[in-house]
């Protein structure tokens, strides 16, 4: 089982995905993988989430599928049974932390404030998700966090685009970014999987 530290090294961008159907999820997952993306975050924002995780997990040996939008303790065990290799949450509670441990699901917990960060550190986390990144202060906020929390690493997610991603990735406390720009609504509606692959290739080549 890979740790969060190992997973975030697999690519500069983790696509944040929400699928209307399992079939759409399979097409998109294949297209992203073809573009060099090895890590997927499939969220529970739609009913297709868990089944899409199960399907995507079986597509290739080198694909690492995680579950996003974990907001309830039971989500951890459900995602683990579906084949998820890690979890991502928008926030962190003691209950979520313990549930992830019980399920054996490595967790990338969300933080937004110094108090959130201190709680995450108390629970032993060394890498966290900064969410919603752009709306919560973006690059300047992460630069400010580096002073009091020099050892903590971040995966900023929320409002990041292909244009702004490099500004985050060059920060010393950022290990990768999460983004939904790899799956634009127009491409999904047109089933333009080649466009998804093109965007994945560009994202995979971002420097960090």
XYZ file of C-alpha atoms in Angstrom:
208
model
C 0.000 0.000 0.000
C 1.406 3.368 -1.043
C 1.576 6.212 1.453
C 0.304 9.705 0.697
C 3.934 10.837 0.452
C 4.544 8.247 -2.272
C 1.298 8.960 -4.106
C 1.817 12.720 -4.427
C 5.191 12.113 -6.077
C 3.567 10.278 -8.997
C 2.613 13.474 -10.812
C 2.323 17.249 -10.417
C -1.471 17.250 -10.833
C -4.163 15.068 -9.295
C -7.345 15.446 -11.363
C -10.474 15.945 -9.264
C -13.283 14.057 -10.974
C -17.066 13.788 -10.705
C -18.773 11.393 -13.102
C -22.354 11.237 -14.321
C -22.028 7.513 -14.993
C -19.636 4.615 -14.569
C -19.201 4.477 -18.341
C -18.179 8.129 -18.486
C -15.785 7.472 -15.638
C -14.122 4.631 -17.499
C -13.665 6.688 -20.674
C -12.229 9.652 -18.767
C -9.974 7.503 -16.601
C -8.577 5.763 -19.690
C -8.016 9.112 -21.418
C -6.227 10.593 -18.405
C -4.039 7.524 -18.025
C -3.166 7.665 -21.725
C -1.965 11.222 -21.125
C 0.415 10.148 -18.390
C -1.733 10.778 -15.314
C -1.205 8.003 -12.778
C -3.278 9.309 -9.854
C -7.026 9.980 -9.958
C -9.297 11.478 -7.312
C -12.835 10.295 -8.034
C -15.223 12.168 -5.788
C -18.405 11.051 -4.066
C -20.270 14.091 -5.383
C -22.358 11.888 -7.689
C -24.056 8.498 -7.185
C -21.637 6.952 -9.698
C -18.603 7.674 -7.520
C -17.997 4.341 -5.788
C -18.729 2.218 -8.861
C -16.494 4.481 -10.964
C -13.681 3.972 -8.452
C -14.071 0.219 -8.716
C -14.007 0.319 -12.515
C -11.063 2.736 -12.757
C -9.010 0.725 -10.277
C -9.036 -2.211 -12.682
C -7.888 -0.321 -15.793
C -4.114 -0.552 -15.329
C -1.563 -1.844 -12.849
C 0.092 1.560 -12.467
C -3.056 3.599 -11.860
C -3.701 4.805 -8.295
C -7.338 5.664 -7.685
C -8.443 7.626 -4.653
C -11.789 8.746 -3.325
C -12.546 12.435 -2.922
C -15.108 14.406 -0.918
C -14.943 12.150 2.132
C -17.243 13.880 4.610
C -18.509 10.950 6.707
C -16.565 8.263 8.573
C -18.379 5.468 6.726
C -17.079 6.791 3.401
C -13.615 5.441 4.264
C -14.651 1.796 4.493
C -16.973 2.115 1.488
C -14.169 3.536 -0.631
C -11.667 0.933 0.536
C -14.065 -1.857 -0.459
C -14.501 -0.214 -3.876
C -10.761 -0.351 -4.472
C -9.637 3.143 -3.492
C -5.972 3.383 -2.516
C -6.279 6.714 -0.698
C -8.854 9.233 0.447
C -9.198 12.996 0.242
C -11.439 15.073 2.483
C -12.372 18.779 2.362
C -11.856 19.006 6.124
C -10.753 16.933 9.094
C -12.391 15.641 12.256
C -11.252 13.110 14.815
C -13.956 10.750 13.544
C -12.723 10.945 9.944
C -9.142 10.460 11.074
C -9.966 7.347 13.103
C -12.204 5.937 10.363
C -9.408 6.230 7.811
C -7.061 4.380 10.156
C -9.630 1.652 10.819
C -10.205 1.211 7.075
C -6.494 1.220 6.265
C -7.088 4.101 3.859
C -4.287 6.710 3.677
C -5.911 10.132 4.025
C -5.088 13.524 2.531
C -7.129 15.777 4.831
C -8.322 19.235 3.940
C -7.247 22.338 5.870
C -7.894 26.035 5.427
C -6.812 27.784 8.628
C -3.894 27.633 11.082
C -6.205 25.907 13.573
C -7.010 23.250 10.977
C -3.300 22.762 10.360
C -2.463 22.420 14.047
C -5.144 19.744 14.432
C -3.795 17.869 11.401
C -0.282 18.015 12.847
C -1.562 16.715 16.187
C -3.025 13.726 14.341
C 0.335 13.103 12.683
C -0.286 14.319 9.137
C 2.718 15.603 7.184
C 0.894 16.343 3.910
C -2.492 18.050 3.706
C -4.882 19.431 1.125
C -5.271 23.230 1.153
C -8.902 23.811 0.230
C -10.417 25.834 -1.307
C -6.999 27.043 -2.387
C -7.713 30.031 -4.603
C -10.645 31.284 -2.562
C -8.760 30.871 0.738
C -5.795 33.033 -0.222
C -3.917 31.095 -2.881
C -0.167 31.429 -3.226
C 0.229 34.255 -0.651
C -1.541 32.187 2.014
C 0.680 29.164 1.375
C 3.735 31.406 1.565
C 2.483 32.700 4.912
C 1.907 29.161 6.205
C 5.520 28.237 5.439
C 6.803 30.370 8.322
C 5.007 28.760 11.275
C 4.678 25.334 9.612
C 7.964 24.860 7.698
C 7.844 21.047 7.560
C 4.244 20.699 6.377
C 3.563 19.975 2.697
C 0.419 20.933 0.791
C -1.660 19.804 -2.156
C -3.658 22.964 -2.933
C -7.010 22.279 -4.583
C -9.874 24.528 -5.610
C -9.970 27.190 -8.295
C -6.578 26.241 -9.750
C -6.152 26.361 -13.532
C -3.485 25.282 -15.986
C -2.324 28.911 -16.013
C -2.060 29.288 -12.223
C -0.840 25.784 -11.356
C 2.861 26.617 -11.988
C 2.664 29.443 -9.424
C 1.641 26.908 -6.785
C 3.980 24.119 -7.875
C 7.088 26.288 -7.535
C 6.439 26.881 -3.818
C 8.736 24.893 -1.495
C 5.816 23.593 0.581
C 3.693 22.382 -2.354
C 4.096 18.782 -3.545
C 1.315 18.718 -6.158
C -1.986 20.402 -6.990
C -5.519 19.146 -7.441
C -7.494 20.374 -10.425
C -10.652 19.848 -12.421
C -9.455 21.639 -15.567
C -8.369 18.334 -17.126
C -12.022 17.404 -17.651
C -13.842 20.485 -19.011
C -17.606 20.152 -19.260
C -17.579 20.772 -23.016
C -15.168 17.892 -23.620
C -17.206 15.535 -21.465
C -20.454 16.523 -23.168
C -18.888 15.948 -26.601
C -17.181 12.745 -25.419
C -13.940 14.262 -26.686
C -11.597 11.882 -24.916
C -8.673 12.978 -27.098
C -8.968 16.468 -25.602
C -8.878 14.983 -22.101
C -5.715 13.080 -23.028
C -4.154 16.267 -24.437
C -4.887 18.163 -21.231
C -3.510 15.269 -19.189
C -0.274 15.289 -21.187
C 0.154 19.019 -20.577
C -0.572 18.631 -16.864
C 1.848 15.729 -16.493
C 4.655 17.867 -17.888
C 4.215 20.809 -15.508
C 7.466 21.505 -13.638
C 7.682 21.308 -9.877
